[in-house]
mmCIF file of C-alpha atoms in Angstrom:
data_model
loop_
_atom_site.group_PDB
_atom_site.id
_atom_site.type_symbol
_atom_site.label_atom_id
_atom_site.label_comp_id
_atom_site.label_asym_id
_atom_site.label_seq_id
_atom_site.Cartn_x
_atom_site.Cartn_y
_atom_site.Cartn_z
ATOM 1 C CA UNK F 1 87.855 162.671 57.275
ATOM 2 C CA UNK F 2 84.770 161.194 55.702
ATOM 3 C CA UNK F 3 81.386 161.663 57.548
ATOM 4 C CA UNK F 4 78.497 159.769 57.179
ATOM 5 C CA UNK F 5 76.214 162.712 56.482
ATOM 6 C CA UNK F 6 76.633 166.184 56.186
ATOM 7 C CA UNK F 7 74.854 166.746 59.843
ATOM 8 C CA UNK F 8 77.264 164.437 61.108
ATOM 9 C CA UNK F 9 79.948 166.805 61.229
ATOM 10 C CA UNK F 10 81.298 169.271 64.069
ATOM 11 C CA UNK F 11 79.314 172.434 63.785
ATOM 12 C CA UNK F 12 79.659 176.151 64.983
ATOM 13 C CA UNK F 13 77.333 179.158 64.868
ATOM 14 C CA UNK F 14 79.241 182.392 65.603
ATOM 15 C CA UNK F 15 76.426 184.257 68.063
ATOM 16 C CA UNK F 16 76.267 186.263 71.075
ATOM 17 C CA UNK F 17 78.721 186.177 74.121
ATOM 18 C CA UNK F 18 77.139 183.404 75.398
ATOM 19 C CA UNK F 19 77.908 179.805 74.116
ATOM 20 C CA UNK F 20 76.668 176.877 74.354
ATOM 21 C CA UNK F 21 78.669 173.454 73.716
ATOM 22 C CA UNK F 22 76.125 170.374 72.164
ATOM 23 C CA UNK F 23 77.495 166.995 72.870
ATOM 24 C CA UNK F 24 75.917 164.307 70.855
ATOM 25 C CA UNK F 25 75.157 160.300 72.879
ATOM 26 C CA UNK F 26 76.433 157.197 72.277
ATOM 27 C CA UNK F 27 76.777 155.910 68.706
ATOM 28 C CA UNK F 28 75.086 159.262 67.771
ATOM 29 C CA UNK F 29 76.445 162.299 65.678
ATOM 30 C CA UNK F 30 76.243 166.171 65.777
ATOM 31 C CA UNK F 31 72.867 166.103 63.808
ATOM 32 C CA UNK F 32 70.996 164.719 66.737
ATOM 33 C CA UNK F 33 71.733 168.102 68.249
ATOM 34 C CA UNK F 34 71.981 170.407 65.595
ATOM 35 C CA UNK F 35 68.260 171.338 65.194
ATOM 36 C CA UNK F 36 68.390 172.541 68.673
ATOM 37 C CA UNK F 37 71.876 174.308 67.893
ATOM 38 C CA UNK F 38 69.655 175.965 65.368
ATOM 39 C CA UNK F 39 67.123 177.577 67.645
ATOM 40 C CA UNK F 40 69.694 178.450 69.876
ATOM 41 C CA UNK F 41 71.567 180.105 67.091
ATOM 42 C CA UNK F 42 68.487 181.972 65.825
ATOM 43 C CA UNK F 43 68.278 183.217 69.365
ATOM 44 C CA UNK F 44 71.640 185.040 69.673
ATOM 45 C CA UNK F 45 73.829 182.276 71.257
ATOM 46 C CA UNK F 46 77.183 181.046 70.253
ATOM 47 C CA UNK F 47 76.699 177.285 69.860
ATOM 48 C CA UNK F 48 79.556 174.864 69.296
ATOM 49 C CA UNK F 49 78.726 170.617 68.428
ATOM 50 C CA UNK F 50 81.493 168.590 68.659
ATOM 51 C CA UNK F 51 81.784 165.063 67.156
ATOM 52 C CA UNK F 52 82.873 162.656 69.746
ATOM 53 C CA UNK F 53 86.023 160.619 69.061
ATOM 54 C CA UNK F 54 84.836 157.320 67.103
ATOM 55 C CA UNK F 55 81.628 158.984 65.617
ATOM 56 C CA UNK F 56 80.019 160.162 62.701
ATOM 57 C CA UNK F 57 82.375 158.080 60.344
ATOM 58 C CA UNK F 58 81.826 154.442 60.565
ATOM 59 C CA UNK F 59 81.215 151.959 63.517
ATOM 60 C CA UNK F 60 84.412 150.201 63.659
ATOM 61 C CA UNK F 61 86.095 153.856 64.632
ATOM 62 C CA UNK F 62 84.263 153.341 67.663
ATOM 63 C CA UNK F 63 86.368 150.102 68.711
ATOM 64 C CA UNK F 64 89.939 151.946 70.001
ATOM 65 C CA UNK F 65 87.706 155.062 71.747
ATOM 66 C CA UNK F 66 87.949 154.639 75.575
ATOM 67 C CA UNK F 67 85.835 156.821 77.783
ATOM 68 C CA UNK F 68 88.649 159.113 78.705
ATOM 69 C CA UNK F 69 88.825 160.048 74.854
ATOM 70 C CA UNK F 70 85.249 160.933 75.626
ATOM 71 C CA UNK F 71 86.093 162.893 78.574
ATOM 72 C CA UNK F 72 88.446 164.779 77.108
ATOM 73 C CA UNK F 73 86.932 165.827 73.886
ATOM 74 C CA UNK F 74 84.154 167.259 75.892
ATOM 75 C CA UNK F 75 86.198 169.130 78.575
ATOM 76 C CA UNK F 76 88.790 170.519 75.947
ATOM 77 C CA UNK F 77 86.142 171.954 73.883
ATOM 78 C CA UNK F 78 85.016 173.593 77.217
ATOM 79 C CA UNK F 79 88.001 175.187 78.224
ATOM 80 C CA UNK F 80 88.688 176.419 74.866
ATOM 81 C CA UNK F 81 85.100 178.424 74.755
ATOM 82 C CA UNK F 82 85.603 179.697 77.808
ATOM 83 C CA UNK F 83 89.134 181.227 76.571
ATOM 84 C CA UNK F 84 86.834 183.410 74.015
ATOM 85 C CA UNK F 85 83.290 183.729 75.791
ATOM 86 C CA UNK F 86 82.453 185.427 78.943
ATOM 87 C CA UNK F 87 79.335 182.857 79.738
ATOM 88 C CA UNK F 88 79.522 179.325 79.004
ATOM 89 C CA UNK F 89 76.690 176.367 78.853
ATOM 90 C CA UNK F 90 76.882 173.024 78.562
ATOM 91 C CA UNK F 91 74.176 170.345 77.065
ATOM 92 C CA UNK F 92 74.247 167.323 75.935
ATOM 93 C CA UNK F 93 71.881 164.289 75.024
ATOM 94 C CA UNK F 94 72.152 160.629 76.596
ATOM 95 C CA UNK F 95 75.670 160.036 76.961
ATOM 96 C CA UNK F 96 76.460 163.845 76.019
ATOM 97 C CA UNK F 97 74.293 164.704 78.787
ATOM 98 C CA UNK F 98 76.657 162.438 81.221
ATOM 99 C CA UNK F 99 79.681 164.397 79.538
ATOM 100 C CA UNK F 100 77.758 167.577 80.367
ATOM 101 C CA UNK F 101 77.237 166.976 84.335
ATOM 102 C CA UNK F 102 81.132 165.617 84.391
ATOM 103 C CA UNK F 103 82.151 168.931 82.625
ATOM 104 C CA UNK F 104 79.656 171.203 85.064
ATOM 105 C CA UNK F 105 81.322 169.135 88.421
ATOM 106 C CA UNK F 106 84.632 169.577 87.234
ATOM 107 C CA UNK F 107 84.733 173.296 85.523
ATOM 108 C CA UNK F 108 83.176 176.365 86.258
ATOM 109 C CA UNK F 109 80.540 177.014 83.900
ATOM 110 C CA UNK F 110 77.367 179.237 83.488
ATOM 111 C CA UNK F 111 74.956 176.540 83.079
ATOM 112 C CA UNK F 112 74.455 172.550 82.827
ATOM 113 C CA UNK F 113 71.479 171.222 80.764
ATOM 114 C CA UNK F 114 71.371 167.474 80.805
ATOM 115 C CA UNK F 115 69.010 165.961 78.084
ATOM 116 C CA UNK F 116 68.346 162.196 78.375
ATOM 117 C CA UNK F 117 71.054 161.988 80.344
ATOM 118 C CA UNK F 118 71.046 157.919 81.678
ATOM 119 C CA UNK F 119 72.096 156.828 85.581
ATOM 120 C CA UNK F 120 71.140 153.343 84.577
ATOM 121 C CA UNK F 121 70.132 151.947 81.657
ATOM 122 C CA UNK F 122 67.132 149.728 80.489
ATOM 123 C CA UNK F 123 69.675 147.656 78.680
ATOM 124 C CA UNK F 124 69.805 144.149 79.863
ATOM 125 C CA UNK F 125 73.112 142.482 80.637
ATOM 126 C CA UNK F 126 74.757 145.752 79.669
ATOM 127 C CA UNK F 127 77.146 145.242 83.077
ATOM 128 C CA UNK F 128 78.302 141.741 80.978
ATOM 129 C CA UNK F 129 79.380 143.900 78.131
ATOM 130 C CA UNK F 130 83.092 143.213 78.334
ATOM 131 C CA UNK F 131 82.516 139.552 78.787
ATOM 132 C CA UNK F 132 79.919 139.241 76.056
ATOM 133 C CA UNK F 133 82.329 141.250 73.526
ATOM 134 C CA UNK F 134 84.251 138.156 73.168
ATOM 135 C CA UNK F 135 81.452 136.550 71.815
ATOM 136 C CA UNK F 136 79.230 139.139 70.197
ATOM 137 C CA UNK F 137 81.467 141.632 68.983
ATOM 138 C CA UNK F 138 79.070 144.282 67.785
ATOM 139 C CA UNK F 139 75.660 144.503 69.037
ATOM 140 C CA UNK F 140 73.183 146.650 66.668
ATOM 141 C CA UNK F 141 70.289 148.617 67.854
ATOM 142 C CA UNK F 142 66.574 146.912 67.754
ATOM 143 C CA UNK F 143 65.627 149.062 64.465
ATOM 144 C CA UNK F 144 69.172 148.726 62.836
ATOM 145 C CA UNK F 145 69.119 152.336 62.746
ATOM 146 C CA UNK F 146 66.981 152.724 60.038
ATOM 147 C CA UNK F 147 64.960 156.339 59.624
ATOM 148 C CA UNK F 148 61.919 156.997 57.954
ATOM 149 C CA UNK F 149 62.235 158.625 54.562
ATOM 150 C CA UNK F 150 59.410 160.486 54.998
ATOM 151 C CA UNK F 151 60.531 161.794 58.574
ATOM 152 C CA UNK F 152 60.837 165.851 58.702
ATOM 153 C CA UNK F 153 63.823 165.292 61.099
ATOM 154 C CA UNK F 154 65.650 162.063 59.129
ATOM 155 C CA UNK F 155 68.446 164.556 58.569
ATOM 156 C CA UNK F 156 68.936 164.783 62.001
ATOM 157 C CA UNK F 157 68.941 161.090 62.812
ATOM 158 C CA UNK F 158 72.498 160.534 61.440
ATOM 159 C CA UNK F 159 74.038 157.592 63.508
ATOM 160 C CA UNK F 160 75.472 154.275 63.765
ATOM 161 C CA UNK F 161 73.275 150.973 63.538
ATOM 162 C CA UNK F 162 74.650 149.744 66.492
ATOM 163 C CA UNK F 163 78.074 149.676 68.233
ATOM 164 C CA UNK F 164 80.989 147.690 69.713
ATOM 165 C CA UNK F 165 79.952 145.708 72.913
ATOM 166 C CA UNK F 166 82.724 146.464 74.716
ATOM 167 C CA UNK F 167 82.317 150.265 74.283
ATOM 168 C CA UNK F 168 79.158 149.738 76.951
ATOM 169 C CA UNK F 169 81.971 149.332 79.563
ATOM 170 C CA UNK F 170 82.852 152.893 78.616
ATOM 171 C CA UNK F 171 79.532 154.094 78.699
ATOM 172 C CA UNK F 172 78.900 152.741 81.996
ATOM 173 C CA UNK F 173 81.903 154.171 83.463
ATOM 174 C CA UNK F 174 80.989 157.554 82.321
ATOM 175 C CA UNK F 175 77.456 156.791 83.966
ATOM 176 C CA UNK F 176 79.108 155.824 87.323
ATOM 177 C CA UNK F 177 81.532 159.266 87.214
ATOM 178 C CA UNK F 178 78.812 161.539 86.273
ATOM 179 C CA UNK F 179 76.454 160.345 89.262
ATOM 180 C CA UNK F 180 79.670 159.896 91.989
ATOM 181 C CA UNK F 181 80.157 163.736 91.821
ATOM 182 C CA UNK F 182 76.636 165.260 91.093
ATOM 183 C CA UNK F 183 77.378 166.801 94.566
ATOM 184 C CA UNK F 184 79.802 168.859 92.963
ATOM 185 C CA UNK F 185 77.791 170.875 90.323
ATOM 186 C CA UNK F 186 76.963 174.348 91.814
ATOM 187 C CA UNK F 187 75.742 176.011 88.745
ATOM 188 C CA UNK F 188 72.214 176.223 87.568
ATOM 189 C CA UNK F 189 70.662 172.972 85.949
ATOM 190 C CA UNK F 190 67.677 171.953 83.981
ATOM 191 C CA UNK F 191 67.540 168.413 83.535
ATOM 192 C CA UNK F 192 65.232 166.897 80.531
ATOM 193 C CA UNK F 193 63.612 163.522 80.013
ATOM 194 C CA UNK F 194 60.914 162.106 78.116
ATOM 195 C CA UNK F 195 58.140 159.822 79.947
ATOM 196 C CA UNK F 196 58.521 157.882 76.326
ATOM 197 C CA UNK F 197 61.975 156.967 77.048
ATOM 198 C CA UNK F 198 62.553 153.243 76.441
ATOM 199 C CA UNK F 199 66.324 153.305 77.009
ATOM 200 C CA UNK F 200 67.326 154.859 79.985
ATOM 201 C CA UNK F 201 66.250 154.417 83.473
ATOM 202 C CA UNK F 202 62.924 155.727 84.576
ATOM 203 C CA UNK F 203 64.347 157.322 87.420
ATOM 204 C CA UNK F 204 67.325 158.960 86.362
ATOM 205 C CA UNK F 205 66.147 162.600 86.388
ATOM 206 C CA UNK F 206 65.323 162.364 89.807
ATOM 207 C CA UNK F 207 68.514 160.927 90.609
ATOM 208 C CA UNK F 208 69.954 163.922 89.093
ATOM 209 C CA UNK F 209 67.805 166.637 90.917
ATOM 210 C CA UNK F 210 68.204 165.097 94.120
ATOM 211 C CA UNK F 211 71.764 164.487 94.117
ATOM 212 C CA UNK F 212 73.087 167.182 92.303
ATOM 213 C CA UNK F 213 74.451 169.980 94.565
ATOM 214 C CA UNK F 214 73.057 173.142 92.470
ATOM 215 C CA UNK F 215 70.727 175.285 94.376
ATOM 216 C CA UNK F 216 68.838 176.296 90.865
ATOM 217 C CA UNK F 217 67.347 172.910 89.645
ATOM 218 C CA UNK F 218 64.605 173.002 86.987
ATOM 219 C CA UNK F 219 62.828 169.812 85.305
ATOM 220 C CA UNK F 220 61.388 169.408 82.171
ATOM 221 C CA UNK F 221 59.246 166.333 81.576
ATOM 222 C CA UNK F 222 58.601 165.344 78.027
ATOM 223 C CA UNK F 223 55.203 163.551 77.293
ATOM 224 C CA UNK F 224 56.022 160.749 74.880
ATOM 225 C CA UNK F 225 59.167 161.367 73.040
ATOM 226 C CA UNK F 226 61.963 159.190 72.007
ATOM 227 C CA UNK F 227 65.350 158.772 73.780
ATOM 228 C CA UNK F 228 66.626 160.786 71.272
ATOM 229 C CA UNK F 229 64.200 163.748 71.487
ATOM 230 C CA UNK F 230 66.505 166.509 70.151
ATOM 231 C CA UNK F 231 65.950 164.398 66.711
ATOM 232 C CA UNK F 232 62.242 164.865 66.931
ATOM 233 C CA UNK F 233 59.611 166.977 67.017
ATOM 234 C CA UNK F 234 59.778 167.462 70.596
ATOM 235 C CA UNK F 235 62.901 169.784 70.003
ATOM 236 C CA UNK F 236 60.920 172.434 69.511
ATOM 237 C CA UNK F 237 59.294 172.004 73.012
ATOM 238 C CA UNK F 238 62.788 172.084 74.606
ATOM 239 C CA UNK F 239 64.062 174.450 72.870
ATOM 240 C CA UNK F 240 61.276 177.165 74.328
ATOM 241 C CA UNK F 241 62.227 176.091 77.558
ATOM 242 C CA UNK F 242 66.155 175.848 77.201
ATOM 243 C CA UNK F 243 66.441 179.235 75.674
ATOM 244 C CA UNK F 244 64.618 181.469 78.527
ATOM 245 C CA UNK F 245 66.627 179.203 81.056
ATOM 246 C CA UNK F 246 69.746 180.286 79.243
ATOM 247 C CA UNK F 247 69.007 183.664 79.533
ATOM 248 C CA UNK F 248 68.294 183.592 83.228
ATOM 249 C CA UNK F 249 71.632 181.622 84.006
ATOM 250 C CA UNK F 250 73.336 183.989 82.379
ATOM 251 C CA UNK F 251 71.976 187.046 84.725
ATOM 252 C CA UNK F 252 72.290 184.824 87.668
#
């Protein structure tokens, strides 16, 4: 398979008995969660970063992929890690955060860390994506996916410049499914969102915290990080909070 960037490939870092599954978001790649994975690896965790179906190669590969394919990839990865490690935590960015929530709802995991996980988006007319796709088959991100060549985190930002418009219906379905069963989450959870996130609804984190069934719930609000905060300098702040949280969850 020809990946768009070296960091767009799935990764696996062998470490201790606590494994952490990292899942990227809609149109993203494992690159966007790799730096967090490197920080967790250095802290002694086993880390796996999966590449969701249709991602990491070329935009056209997203066309035939449906929400069931994304969810199956997530649940399969969790199941395989649970066969090898006594502790398995799930952590995801954006749509990957919603997949993380669903995994925690359906499977027994050590802890759950949704990052920038949308319960709703700020994208206008996302509800009409199916109909709009007939006239606008591909939607491009506002900046066209361009990355500043001087950005020290540029290698961690590999992703598509846009997406098949119809694919938004799959994203919406996963958001609905994640929210519908939040009550089923019983493991410790750490919710991460930024005040500077202009992609998802501002109350997404509040909804997750209010409706999740977990008794142990923590919140990390970032001051001004972008939506893909794990691919920004804010990732160090995230890692400094995630590492002790994972250790505490393991000992709970």
